PDB file of C-alpha atoms and ligand atoms in Angstrom:
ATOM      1  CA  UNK A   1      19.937 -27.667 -25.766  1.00  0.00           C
ATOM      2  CA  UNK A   2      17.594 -27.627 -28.919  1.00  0.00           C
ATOM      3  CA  UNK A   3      17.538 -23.669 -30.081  1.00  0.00           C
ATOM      4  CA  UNK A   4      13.718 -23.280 -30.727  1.00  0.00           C
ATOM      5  CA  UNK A   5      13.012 -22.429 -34.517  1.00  0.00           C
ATOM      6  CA  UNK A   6      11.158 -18.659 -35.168  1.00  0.00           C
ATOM      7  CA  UNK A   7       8.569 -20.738 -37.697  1.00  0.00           C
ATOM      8  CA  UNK A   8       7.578 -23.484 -35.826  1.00  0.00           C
ATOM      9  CA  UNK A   9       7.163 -21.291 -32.521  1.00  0.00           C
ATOM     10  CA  UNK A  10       4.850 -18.819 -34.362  1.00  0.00           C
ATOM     11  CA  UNK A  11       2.959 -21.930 -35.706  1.00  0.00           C
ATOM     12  CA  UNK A  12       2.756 -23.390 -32.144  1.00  0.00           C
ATOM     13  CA  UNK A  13       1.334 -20.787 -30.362  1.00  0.00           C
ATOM     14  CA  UNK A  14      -1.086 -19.559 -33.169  1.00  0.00           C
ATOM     15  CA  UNK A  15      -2.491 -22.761 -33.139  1.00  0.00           C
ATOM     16  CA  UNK A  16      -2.301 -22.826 -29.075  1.00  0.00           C
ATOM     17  CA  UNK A  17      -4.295 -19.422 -28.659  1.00  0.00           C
ATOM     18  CA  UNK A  18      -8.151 -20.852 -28.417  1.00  0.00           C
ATOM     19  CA  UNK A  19      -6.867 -23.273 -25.824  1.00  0.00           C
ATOM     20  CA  UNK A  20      -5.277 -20.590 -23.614  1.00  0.00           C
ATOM     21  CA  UNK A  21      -7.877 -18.009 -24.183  1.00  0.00           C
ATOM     22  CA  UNK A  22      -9.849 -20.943 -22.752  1.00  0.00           C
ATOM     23  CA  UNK A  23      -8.482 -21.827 -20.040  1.00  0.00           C
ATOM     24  CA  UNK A  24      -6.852 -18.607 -18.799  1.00  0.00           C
ATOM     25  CA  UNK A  25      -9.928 -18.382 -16.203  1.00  0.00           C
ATOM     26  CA  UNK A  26     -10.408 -21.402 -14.420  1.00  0.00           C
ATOM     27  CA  UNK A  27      -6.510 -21.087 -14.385  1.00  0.00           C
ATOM     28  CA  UNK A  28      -6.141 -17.446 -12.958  1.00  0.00           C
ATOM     29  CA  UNK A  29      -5.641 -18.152  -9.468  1.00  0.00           C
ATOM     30  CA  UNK A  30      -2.814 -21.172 -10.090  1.00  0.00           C
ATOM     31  CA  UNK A  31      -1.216 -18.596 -12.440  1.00  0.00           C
ATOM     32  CA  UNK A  32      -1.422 -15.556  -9.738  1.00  0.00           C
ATOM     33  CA  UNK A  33       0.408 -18.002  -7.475  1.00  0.00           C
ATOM     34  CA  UNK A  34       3.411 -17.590  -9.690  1.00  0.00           C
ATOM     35  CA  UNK A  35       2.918 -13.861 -10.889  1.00  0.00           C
ATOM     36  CA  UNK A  36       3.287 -12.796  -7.583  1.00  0.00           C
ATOM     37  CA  UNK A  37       7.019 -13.519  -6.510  1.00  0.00           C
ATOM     38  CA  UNK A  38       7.671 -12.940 -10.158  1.00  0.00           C
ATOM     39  CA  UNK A  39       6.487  -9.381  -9.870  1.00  0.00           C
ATOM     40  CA  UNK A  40       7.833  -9.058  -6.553  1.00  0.00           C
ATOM     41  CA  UNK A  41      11.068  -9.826  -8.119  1.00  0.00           C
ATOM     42  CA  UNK A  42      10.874  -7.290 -10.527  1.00  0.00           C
ATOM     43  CA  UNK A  43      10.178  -4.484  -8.357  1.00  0.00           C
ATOM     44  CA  UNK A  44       6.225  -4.251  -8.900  1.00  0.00           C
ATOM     45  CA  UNK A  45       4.355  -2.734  -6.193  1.00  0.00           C
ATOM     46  CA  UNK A  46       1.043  -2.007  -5.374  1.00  0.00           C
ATOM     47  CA  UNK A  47       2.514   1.079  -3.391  1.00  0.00           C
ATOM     48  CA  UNK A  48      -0.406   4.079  -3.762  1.00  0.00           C
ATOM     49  CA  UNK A  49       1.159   7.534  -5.669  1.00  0.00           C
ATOM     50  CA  UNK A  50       3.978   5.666  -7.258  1.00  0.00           C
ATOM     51  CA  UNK A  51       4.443   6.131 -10.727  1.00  0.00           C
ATOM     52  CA  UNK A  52       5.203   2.454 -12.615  1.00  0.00           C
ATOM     53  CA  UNK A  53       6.120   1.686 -15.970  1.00  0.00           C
ATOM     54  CA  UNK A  54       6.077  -1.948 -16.696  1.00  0.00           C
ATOM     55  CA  UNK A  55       6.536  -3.795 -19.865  1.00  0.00           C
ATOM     56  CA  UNK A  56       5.648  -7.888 -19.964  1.00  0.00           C
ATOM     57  CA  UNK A  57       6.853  -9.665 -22.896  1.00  0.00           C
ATOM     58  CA  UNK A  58       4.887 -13.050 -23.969  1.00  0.00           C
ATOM     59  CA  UNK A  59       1.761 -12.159 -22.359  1.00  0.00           C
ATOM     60  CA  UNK A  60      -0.047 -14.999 -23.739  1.00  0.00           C
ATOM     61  CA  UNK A  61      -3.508 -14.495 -22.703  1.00  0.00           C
ATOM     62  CA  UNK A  62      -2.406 -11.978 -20.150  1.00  0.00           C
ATOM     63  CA  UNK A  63      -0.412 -13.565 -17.523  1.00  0.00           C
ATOM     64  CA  UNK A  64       1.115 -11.798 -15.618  1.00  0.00           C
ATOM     65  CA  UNK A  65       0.419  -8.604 -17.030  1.00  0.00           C
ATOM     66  CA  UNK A  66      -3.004  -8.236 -15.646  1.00  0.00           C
ATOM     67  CA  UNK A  67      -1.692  -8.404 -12.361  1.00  0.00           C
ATOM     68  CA  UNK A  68       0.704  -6.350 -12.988  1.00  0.00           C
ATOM     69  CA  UNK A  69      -1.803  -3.634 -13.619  1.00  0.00           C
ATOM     70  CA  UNK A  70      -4.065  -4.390 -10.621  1.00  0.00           C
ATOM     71  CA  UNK A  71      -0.632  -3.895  -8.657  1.00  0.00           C
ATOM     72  CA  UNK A  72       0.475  -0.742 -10.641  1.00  0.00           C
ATOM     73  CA  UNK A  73      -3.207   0.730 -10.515  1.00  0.00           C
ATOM     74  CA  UNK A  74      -4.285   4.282 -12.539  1.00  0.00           C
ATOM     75  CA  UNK A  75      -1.541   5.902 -11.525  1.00  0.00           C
ATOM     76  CA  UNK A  76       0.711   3.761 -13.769  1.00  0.00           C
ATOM     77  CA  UNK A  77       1.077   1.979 -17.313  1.00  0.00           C
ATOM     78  CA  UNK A  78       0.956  -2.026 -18.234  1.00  0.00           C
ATOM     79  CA  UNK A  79       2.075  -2.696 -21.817  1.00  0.00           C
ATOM     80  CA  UNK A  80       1.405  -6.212 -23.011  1.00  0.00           C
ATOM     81  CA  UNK A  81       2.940  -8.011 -25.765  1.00  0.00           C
ATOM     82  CA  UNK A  82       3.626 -10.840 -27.673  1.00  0.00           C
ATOM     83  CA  UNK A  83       4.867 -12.047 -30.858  1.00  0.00           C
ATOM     84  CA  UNK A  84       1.914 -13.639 -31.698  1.00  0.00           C
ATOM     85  CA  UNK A  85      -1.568 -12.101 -32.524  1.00  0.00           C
ATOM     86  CA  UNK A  86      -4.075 -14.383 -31.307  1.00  0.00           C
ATOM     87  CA  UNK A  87      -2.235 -15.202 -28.478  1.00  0.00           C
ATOM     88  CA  UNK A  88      -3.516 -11.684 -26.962  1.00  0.00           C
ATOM     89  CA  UNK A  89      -6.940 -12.783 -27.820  1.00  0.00           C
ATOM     90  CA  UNK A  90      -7.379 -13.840 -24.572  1.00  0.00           C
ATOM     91  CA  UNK A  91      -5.662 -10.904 -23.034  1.00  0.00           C
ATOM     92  CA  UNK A  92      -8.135  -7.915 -24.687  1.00  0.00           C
ATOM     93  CA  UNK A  93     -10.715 -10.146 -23.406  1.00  0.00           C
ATOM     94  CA  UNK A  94      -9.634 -10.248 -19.673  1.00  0.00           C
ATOM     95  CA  UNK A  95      -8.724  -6.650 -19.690  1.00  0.00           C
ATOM     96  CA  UNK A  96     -12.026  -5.538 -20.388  1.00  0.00           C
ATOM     97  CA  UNK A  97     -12.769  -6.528 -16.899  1.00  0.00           C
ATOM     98  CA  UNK A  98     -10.403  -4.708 -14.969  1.00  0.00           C
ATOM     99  CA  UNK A  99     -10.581  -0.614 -13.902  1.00  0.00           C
ATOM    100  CA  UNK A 100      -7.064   0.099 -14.611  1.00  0.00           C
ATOM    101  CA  UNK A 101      -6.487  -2.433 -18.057  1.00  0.00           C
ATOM    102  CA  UNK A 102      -3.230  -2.962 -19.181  1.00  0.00           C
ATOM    103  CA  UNK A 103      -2.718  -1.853 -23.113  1.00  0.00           C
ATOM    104  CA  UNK A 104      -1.547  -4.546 -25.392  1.00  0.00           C
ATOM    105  CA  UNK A 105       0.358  -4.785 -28.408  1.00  0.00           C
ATOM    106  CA  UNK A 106       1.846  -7.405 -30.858  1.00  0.00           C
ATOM    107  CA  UNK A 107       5.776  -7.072 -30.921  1.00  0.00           C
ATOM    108  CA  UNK A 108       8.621  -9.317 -31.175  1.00  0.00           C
ATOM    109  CA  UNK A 109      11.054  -9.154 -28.177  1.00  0.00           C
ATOM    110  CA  UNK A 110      14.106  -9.085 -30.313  1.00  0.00           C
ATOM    111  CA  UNK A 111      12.959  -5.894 -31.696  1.00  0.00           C
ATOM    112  CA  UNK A 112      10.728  -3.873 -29.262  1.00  0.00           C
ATOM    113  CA  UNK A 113       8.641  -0.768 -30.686  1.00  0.00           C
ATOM    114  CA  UNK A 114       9.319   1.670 -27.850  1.00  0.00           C
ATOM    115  CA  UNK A 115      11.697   4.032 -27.052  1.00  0.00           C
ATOM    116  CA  UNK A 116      15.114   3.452 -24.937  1.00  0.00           C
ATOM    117  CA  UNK A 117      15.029   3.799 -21.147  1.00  0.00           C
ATOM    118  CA  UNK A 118      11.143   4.093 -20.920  1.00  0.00           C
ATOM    119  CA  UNK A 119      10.232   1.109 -18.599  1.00  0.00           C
ATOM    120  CA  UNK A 120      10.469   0.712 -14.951  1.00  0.00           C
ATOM    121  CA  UNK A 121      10.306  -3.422 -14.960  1.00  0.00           C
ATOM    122  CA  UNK A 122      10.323  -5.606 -17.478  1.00  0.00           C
ATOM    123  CA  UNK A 123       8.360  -8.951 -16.998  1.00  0.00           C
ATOM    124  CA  UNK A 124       8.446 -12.190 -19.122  1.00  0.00           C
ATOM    125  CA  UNK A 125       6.225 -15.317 -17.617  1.00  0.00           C
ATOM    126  CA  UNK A 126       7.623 -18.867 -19.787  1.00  0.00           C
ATOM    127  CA  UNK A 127       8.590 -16.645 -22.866  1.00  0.00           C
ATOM    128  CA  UNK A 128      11.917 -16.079 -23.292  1.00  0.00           C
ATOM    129  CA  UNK A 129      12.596 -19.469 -23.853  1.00  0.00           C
ATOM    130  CA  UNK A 130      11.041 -19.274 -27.320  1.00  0.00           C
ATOM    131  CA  UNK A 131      12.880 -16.692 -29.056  1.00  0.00           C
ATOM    132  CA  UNK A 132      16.130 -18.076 -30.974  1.00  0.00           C
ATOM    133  CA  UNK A 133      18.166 -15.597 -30.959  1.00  0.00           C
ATOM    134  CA  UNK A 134      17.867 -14.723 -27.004  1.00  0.00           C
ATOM    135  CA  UNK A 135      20.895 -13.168 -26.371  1.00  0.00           C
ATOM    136  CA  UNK A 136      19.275 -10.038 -28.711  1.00  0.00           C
ATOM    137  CA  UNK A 137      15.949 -10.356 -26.849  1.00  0.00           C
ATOM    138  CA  UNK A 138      17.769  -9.562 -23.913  1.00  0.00           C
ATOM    139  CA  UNK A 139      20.050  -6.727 -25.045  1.00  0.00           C
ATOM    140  CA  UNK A 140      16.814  -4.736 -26.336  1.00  0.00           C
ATOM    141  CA  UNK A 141      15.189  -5.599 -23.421  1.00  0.00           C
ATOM    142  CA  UNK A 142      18.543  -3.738 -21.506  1.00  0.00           C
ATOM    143  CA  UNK A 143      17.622  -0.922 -23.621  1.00  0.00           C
ATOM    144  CA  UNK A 144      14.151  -0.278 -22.884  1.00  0.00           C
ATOM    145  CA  UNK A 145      14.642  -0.692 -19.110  1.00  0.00           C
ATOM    146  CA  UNK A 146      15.563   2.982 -17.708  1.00  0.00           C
ATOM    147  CA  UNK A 147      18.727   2.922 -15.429  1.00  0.00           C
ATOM    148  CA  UNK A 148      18.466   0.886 -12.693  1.00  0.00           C
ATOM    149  CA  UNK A 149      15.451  -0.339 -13.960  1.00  0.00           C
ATOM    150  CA  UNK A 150      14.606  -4.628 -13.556  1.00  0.00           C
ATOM    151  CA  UNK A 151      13.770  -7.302 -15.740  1.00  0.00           C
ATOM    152  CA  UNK A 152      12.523 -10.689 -13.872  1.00  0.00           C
ATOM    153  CA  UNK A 153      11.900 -13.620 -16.305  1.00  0.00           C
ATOM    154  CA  UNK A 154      10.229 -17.121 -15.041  1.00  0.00           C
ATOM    155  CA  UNK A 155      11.227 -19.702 -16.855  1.00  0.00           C
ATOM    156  CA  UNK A 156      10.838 -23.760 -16.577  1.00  0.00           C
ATOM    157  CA  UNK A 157      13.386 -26.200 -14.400  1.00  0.00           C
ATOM    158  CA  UNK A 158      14.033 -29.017 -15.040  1.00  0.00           C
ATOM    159  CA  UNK A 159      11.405 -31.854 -16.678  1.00  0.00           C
ATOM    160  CA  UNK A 160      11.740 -34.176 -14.195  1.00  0.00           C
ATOM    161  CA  UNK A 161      10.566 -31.806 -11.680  1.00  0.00           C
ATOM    162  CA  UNK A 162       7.704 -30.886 -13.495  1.00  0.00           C
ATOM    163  CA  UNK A 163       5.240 -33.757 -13.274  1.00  0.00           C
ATOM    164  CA  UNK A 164       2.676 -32.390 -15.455  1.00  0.00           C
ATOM    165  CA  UNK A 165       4.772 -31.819 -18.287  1.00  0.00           C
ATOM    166  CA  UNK A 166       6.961 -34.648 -17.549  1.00  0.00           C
ATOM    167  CA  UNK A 167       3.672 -36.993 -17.059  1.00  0.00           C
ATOM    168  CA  UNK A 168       1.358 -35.664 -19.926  1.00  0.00           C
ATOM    169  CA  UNK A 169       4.534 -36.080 -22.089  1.00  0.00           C
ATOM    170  CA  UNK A 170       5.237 -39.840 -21.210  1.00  0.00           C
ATOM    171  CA  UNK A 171       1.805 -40.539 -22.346  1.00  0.00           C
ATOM    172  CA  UNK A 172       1.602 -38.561 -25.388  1.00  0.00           C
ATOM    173  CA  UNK A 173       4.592 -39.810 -26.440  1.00  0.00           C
ATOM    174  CA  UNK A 174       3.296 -43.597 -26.263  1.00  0.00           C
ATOM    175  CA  UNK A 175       0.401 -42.527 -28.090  1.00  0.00           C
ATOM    176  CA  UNK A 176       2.428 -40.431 -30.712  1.00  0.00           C
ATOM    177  CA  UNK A 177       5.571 -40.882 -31.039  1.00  0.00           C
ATOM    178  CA  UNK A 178       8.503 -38.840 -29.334  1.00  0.00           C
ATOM    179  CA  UNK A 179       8.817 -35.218 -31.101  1.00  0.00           C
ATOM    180  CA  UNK A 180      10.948 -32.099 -29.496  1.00  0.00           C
ATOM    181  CA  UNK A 181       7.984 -29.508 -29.306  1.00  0.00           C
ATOM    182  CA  UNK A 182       8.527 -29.793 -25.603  1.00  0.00           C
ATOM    183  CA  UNK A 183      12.224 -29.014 -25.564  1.00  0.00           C
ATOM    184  CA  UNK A 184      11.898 -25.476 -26.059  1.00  0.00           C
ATOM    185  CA  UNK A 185      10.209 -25.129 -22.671  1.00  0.00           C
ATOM    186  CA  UNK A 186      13.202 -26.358 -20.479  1.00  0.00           C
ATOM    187  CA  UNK A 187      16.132 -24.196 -22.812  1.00  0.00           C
ATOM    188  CA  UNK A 188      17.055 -22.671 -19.914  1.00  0.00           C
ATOM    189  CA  UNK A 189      16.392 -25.077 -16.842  1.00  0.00           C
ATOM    190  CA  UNK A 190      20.203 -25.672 -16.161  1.00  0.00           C
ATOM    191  CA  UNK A 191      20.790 -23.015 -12.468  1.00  0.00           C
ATOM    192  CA  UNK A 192      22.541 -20.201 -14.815  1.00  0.00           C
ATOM    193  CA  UNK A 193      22.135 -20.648 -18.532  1.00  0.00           C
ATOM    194  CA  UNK A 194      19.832 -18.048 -18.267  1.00  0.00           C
ATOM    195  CA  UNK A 195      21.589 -15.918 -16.237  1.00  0.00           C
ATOM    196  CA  UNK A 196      24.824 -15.928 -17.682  1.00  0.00           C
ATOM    197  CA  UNK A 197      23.042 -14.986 -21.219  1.00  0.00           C
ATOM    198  CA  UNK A 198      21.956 -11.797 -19.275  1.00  0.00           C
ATOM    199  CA  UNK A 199      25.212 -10.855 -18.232  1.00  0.00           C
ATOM    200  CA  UNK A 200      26.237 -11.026 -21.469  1.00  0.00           C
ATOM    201  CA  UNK A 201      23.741  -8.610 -22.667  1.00  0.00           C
ATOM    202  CA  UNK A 202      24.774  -6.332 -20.144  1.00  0.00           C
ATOM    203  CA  UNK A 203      22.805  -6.417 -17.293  1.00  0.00           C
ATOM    204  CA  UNK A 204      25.602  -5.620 -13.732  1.00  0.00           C
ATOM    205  CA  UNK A 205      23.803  -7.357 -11.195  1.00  0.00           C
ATOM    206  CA  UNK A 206      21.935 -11.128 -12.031  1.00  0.00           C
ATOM    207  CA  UNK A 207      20.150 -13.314  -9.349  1.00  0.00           C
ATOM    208  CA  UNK A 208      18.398 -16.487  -9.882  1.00  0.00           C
ATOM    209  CA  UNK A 209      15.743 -18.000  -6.893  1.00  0.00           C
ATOM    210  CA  UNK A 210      14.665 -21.781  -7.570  1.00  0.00           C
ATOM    211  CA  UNK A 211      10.292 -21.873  -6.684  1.00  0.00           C
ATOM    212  CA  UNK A 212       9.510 -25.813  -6.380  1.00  0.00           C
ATOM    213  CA  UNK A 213       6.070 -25.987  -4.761  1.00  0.00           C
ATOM    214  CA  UNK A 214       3.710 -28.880  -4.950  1.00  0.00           C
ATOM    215  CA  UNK A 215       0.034 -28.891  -6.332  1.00  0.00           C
ATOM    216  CA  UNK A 216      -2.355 -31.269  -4.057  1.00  0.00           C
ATOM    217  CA  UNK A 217      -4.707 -31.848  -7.195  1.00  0.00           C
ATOM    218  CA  UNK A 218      -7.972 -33.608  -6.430  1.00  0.00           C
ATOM    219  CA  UNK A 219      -7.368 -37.362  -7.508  1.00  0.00           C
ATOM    220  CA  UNK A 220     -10.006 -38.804 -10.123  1.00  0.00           C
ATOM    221  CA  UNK A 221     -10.402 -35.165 -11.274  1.00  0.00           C
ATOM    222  CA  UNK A 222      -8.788 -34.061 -14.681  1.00  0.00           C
ATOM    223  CA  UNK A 223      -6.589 -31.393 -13.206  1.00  0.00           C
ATOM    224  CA  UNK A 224      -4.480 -32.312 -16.135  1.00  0.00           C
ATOM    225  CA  UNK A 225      -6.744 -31.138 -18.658  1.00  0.00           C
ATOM    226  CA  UNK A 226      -5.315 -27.488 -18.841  1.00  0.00           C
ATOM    227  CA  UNK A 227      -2.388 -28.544 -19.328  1.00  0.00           C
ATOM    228  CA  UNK A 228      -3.296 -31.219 -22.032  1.00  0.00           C
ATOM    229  CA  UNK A 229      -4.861 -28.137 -24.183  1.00  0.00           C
ATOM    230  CA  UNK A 230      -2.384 -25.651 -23.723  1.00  0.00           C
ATOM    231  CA  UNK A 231       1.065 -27.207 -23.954  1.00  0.00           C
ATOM    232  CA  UNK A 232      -0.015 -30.436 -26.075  1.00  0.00           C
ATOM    233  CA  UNK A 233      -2.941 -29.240 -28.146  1.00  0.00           C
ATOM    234  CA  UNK A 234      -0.984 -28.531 -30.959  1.00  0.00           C
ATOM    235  CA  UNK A 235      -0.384 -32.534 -31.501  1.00  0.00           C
ATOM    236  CA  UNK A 236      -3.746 -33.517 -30.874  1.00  0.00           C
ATOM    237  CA  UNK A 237      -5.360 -31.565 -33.345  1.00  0.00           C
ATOM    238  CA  UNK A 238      -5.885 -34.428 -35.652  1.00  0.00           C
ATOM    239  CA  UNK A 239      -6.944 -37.268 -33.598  1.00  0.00           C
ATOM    240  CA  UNK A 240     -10.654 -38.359 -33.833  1.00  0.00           C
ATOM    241  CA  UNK A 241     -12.951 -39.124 -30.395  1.00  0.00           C
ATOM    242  CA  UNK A 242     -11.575 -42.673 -29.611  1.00  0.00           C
ATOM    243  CA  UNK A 243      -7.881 -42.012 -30.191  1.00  0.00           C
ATOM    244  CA  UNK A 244      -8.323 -38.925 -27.933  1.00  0.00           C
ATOM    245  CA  UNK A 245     -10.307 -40.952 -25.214  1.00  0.00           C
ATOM    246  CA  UNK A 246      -7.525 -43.527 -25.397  1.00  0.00           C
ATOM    247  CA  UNK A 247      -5.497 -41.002 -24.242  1.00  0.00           C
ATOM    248  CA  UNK A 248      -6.590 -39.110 -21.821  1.00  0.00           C
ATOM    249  CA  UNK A 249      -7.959 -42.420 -19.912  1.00  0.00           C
ATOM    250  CA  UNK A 250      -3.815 -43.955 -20.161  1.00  0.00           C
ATOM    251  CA  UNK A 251      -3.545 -39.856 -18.811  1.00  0.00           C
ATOM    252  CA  UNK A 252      -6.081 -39.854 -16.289  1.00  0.00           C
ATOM    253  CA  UNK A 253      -4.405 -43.696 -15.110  1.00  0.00           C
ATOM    254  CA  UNK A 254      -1.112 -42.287 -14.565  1.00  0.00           C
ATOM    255  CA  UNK A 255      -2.299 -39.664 -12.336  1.00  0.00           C
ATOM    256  CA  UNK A 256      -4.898 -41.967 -10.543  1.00  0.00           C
ATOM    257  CA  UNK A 257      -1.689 -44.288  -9.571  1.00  0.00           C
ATOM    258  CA  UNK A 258      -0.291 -41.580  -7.888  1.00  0.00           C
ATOM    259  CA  UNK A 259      -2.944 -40.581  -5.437  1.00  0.00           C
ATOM    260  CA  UNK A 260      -2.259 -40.449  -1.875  1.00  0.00           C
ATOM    261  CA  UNK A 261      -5.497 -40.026   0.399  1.00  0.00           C
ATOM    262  CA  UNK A 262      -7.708 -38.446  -1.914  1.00  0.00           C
ATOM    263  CA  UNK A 263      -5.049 -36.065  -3.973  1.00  0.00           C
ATOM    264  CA  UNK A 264      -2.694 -36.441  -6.434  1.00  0.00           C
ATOM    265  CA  UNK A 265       0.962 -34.119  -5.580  1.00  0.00           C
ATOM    266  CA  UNK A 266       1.911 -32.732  -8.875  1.00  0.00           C
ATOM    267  CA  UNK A 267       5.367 -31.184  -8.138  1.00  0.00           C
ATOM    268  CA  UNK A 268       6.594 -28.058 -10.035  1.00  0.00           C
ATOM    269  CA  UNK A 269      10.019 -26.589 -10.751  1.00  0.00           C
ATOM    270  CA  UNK A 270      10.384 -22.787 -11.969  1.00  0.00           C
ATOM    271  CA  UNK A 271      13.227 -20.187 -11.668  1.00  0.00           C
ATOM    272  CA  UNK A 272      12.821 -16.675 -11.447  1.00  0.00           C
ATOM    273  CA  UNK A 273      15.915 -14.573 -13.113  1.00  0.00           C
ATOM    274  CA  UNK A 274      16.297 -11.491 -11.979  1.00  0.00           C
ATOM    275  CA  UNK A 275      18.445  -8.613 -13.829  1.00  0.00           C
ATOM    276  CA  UNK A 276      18.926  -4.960 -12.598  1.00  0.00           C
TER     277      UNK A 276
HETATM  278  C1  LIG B   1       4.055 -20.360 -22.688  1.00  0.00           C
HETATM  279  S1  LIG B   1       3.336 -18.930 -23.416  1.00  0.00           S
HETATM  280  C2  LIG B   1       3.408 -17.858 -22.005  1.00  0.00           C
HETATM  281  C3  LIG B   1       2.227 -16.915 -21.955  1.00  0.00           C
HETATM  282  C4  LIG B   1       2.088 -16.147 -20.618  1.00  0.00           C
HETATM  283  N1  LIG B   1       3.245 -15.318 -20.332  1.00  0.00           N
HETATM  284  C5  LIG B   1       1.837 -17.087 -19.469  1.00  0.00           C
HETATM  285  O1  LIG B   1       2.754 -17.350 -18.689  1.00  0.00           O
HETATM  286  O2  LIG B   1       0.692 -17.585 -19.357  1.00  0.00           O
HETATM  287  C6  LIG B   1       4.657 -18.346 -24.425  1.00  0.00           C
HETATM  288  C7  LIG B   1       4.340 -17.088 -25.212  1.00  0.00           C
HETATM  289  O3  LIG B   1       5.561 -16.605 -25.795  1.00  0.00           O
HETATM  290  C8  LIG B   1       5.206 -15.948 -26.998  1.00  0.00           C
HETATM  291  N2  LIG B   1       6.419 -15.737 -27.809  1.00  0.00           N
HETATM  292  C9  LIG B   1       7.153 -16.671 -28.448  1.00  0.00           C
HETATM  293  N3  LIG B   1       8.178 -16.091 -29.104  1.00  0.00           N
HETATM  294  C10 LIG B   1       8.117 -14.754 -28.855  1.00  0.00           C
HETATM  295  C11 LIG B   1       8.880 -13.620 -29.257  1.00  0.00           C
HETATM  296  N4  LIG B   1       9.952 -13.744 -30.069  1.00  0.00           N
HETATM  297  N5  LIG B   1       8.515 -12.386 -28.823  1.00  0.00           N
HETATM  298  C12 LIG B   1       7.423 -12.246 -28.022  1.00  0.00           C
HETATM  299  N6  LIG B   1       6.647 -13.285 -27.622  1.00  0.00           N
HETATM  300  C13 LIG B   1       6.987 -14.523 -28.026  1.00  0.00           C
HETATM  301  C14 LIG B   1       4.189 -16.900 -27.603  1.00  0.00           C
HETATM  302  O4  LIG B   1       3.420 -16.323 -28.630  1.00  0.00           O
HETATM  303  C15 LIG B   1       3.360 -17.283 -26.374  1.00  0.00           C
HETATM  304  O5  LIG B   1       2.258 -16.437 -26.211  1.00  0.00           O
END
């Protein structure tokens, strides 16, 4: 397991946020698909009169605390975070949209600016993973959760189950040269690594649920693309037109050999954590 590196991770996704404020449209309704068993698990409802305090940590450009807020309504709070600026870019923007917005706010998760106990859930969509020190993440995260309070993390299985990640990478790495910017994403895809961290920080009860559903992406079609941007972008910054061609038609090949009847299955592998 390669500990990610606080430099380099603040590098990556400050040069990551056009790309995600980018795509964080056209990928909304792939992304709800996955914010809604992850809120589920953390005790979000969208039931009228109740009161809701939820905190998500990473938000990126906002998943999945907008629909956390849509769920939580006026009668609640959202708080969006992340450790990087410009990665909430994205999020403002989105939020502008909605009646019931959540707020946002830059903040570390190893050292969270609110008070003990305030938060009903805590959320964290592919973020956790990122922060070296975890195991403190997690304990402050404890102590802004009110008793009995939740916190449901999402976080990546295994690479070989992930075919975007695992097929995107293949290619870039023929074109580029192997580097470990990817292994940050999979820290915890062994069933319990991330649970037995949480234990250890103190939450009493810990349950982990394995999601492994499969896209049927349009073959021929660069479904890939998002993914290219977002995950990858930050090696392809430098590449002029033809090497960047190159790649994406060796990308769009790989893909294309897949297709069965007129679609392409692109298989996915994500675990939700949940800690009460
Ligand atoms: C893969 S993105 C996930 C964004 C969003 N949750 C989603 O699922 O679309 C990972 C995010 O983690 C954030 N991040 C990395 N280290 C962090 C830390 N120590 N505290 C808070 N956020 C962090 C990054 O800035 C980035 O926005």
């Amino acid at each position: 397991m390669l500990t990610p590196d606080a430099a380099t991770e603040r590098a990556r996704w400050t040069a990551s946020a056009d790309a995600w404020d980018r795509w964080a449209d056209p990928m909304a309704d792939l992304a709800d698909k996955l914010n809604r068993p992850l809120l589920d698990a953390a005790g979000v409802t969208a039931e009228s009169g109740k009161m809701q305090r939820v905190l998500d940590l990473a938000s990126g450009a906002g998943e999945p605390a907008l629909s956390a807020a849509r769920r939580v309504g006026g009668a609640g709070l959202v708080v969006g975070s992340d450790l990087v600026p410009g990665m909430l870019g994205g999020a403002v923007r989105r939020a502008s949209a909605e009646a019931d917005p959540p707020r946002f706010c830059a903040a570390d998760m190893t050292g969270l600016p609110f008070a003990d106990g305030v938060f009903d859930a805590v959320t964290c969509r592919f973020g956790v993973m990122f922060v070296p020190d975890a195991g403190a993440a997690l304990r402050d995260i404890r102590r802004v959760l009110r008793p009995g309070g939740k916190a449901a993390f999402m976080v990546w299985g295994p690479l070989a189950g992930n075919g975007l990640f695992a097929d995107i990478g293949a290619v870039v790495a023929a074109h580029l040269g192997e580097d470990h910017s990817l292994a940050p994403l999979f820290r915890f895809a062994a069933p319990g690594s991330l649970a037995t961290l949480m234990t250890g920080a103190g939450f009493a009860t810990v349950e982990e649920t394995d999601l492994t559903p499969v896209r049927k992406a349009p073959a021929g079609q660069p479904f890939w693309r998002a993914a290219l941007d977002m995950s990858f972008g930050h090696r392809l910054a430098g590449l002029d037109a033809a090497a960047r061609a190159a790649l994406e038609a060796d990308i769009a090949a790989r893909f294309d050999a897949q297709a069965d009847n007129g679609t392409v299955p692109v298989p996915a592998h994500v675990r939700i954590i949940v800690g009460h």
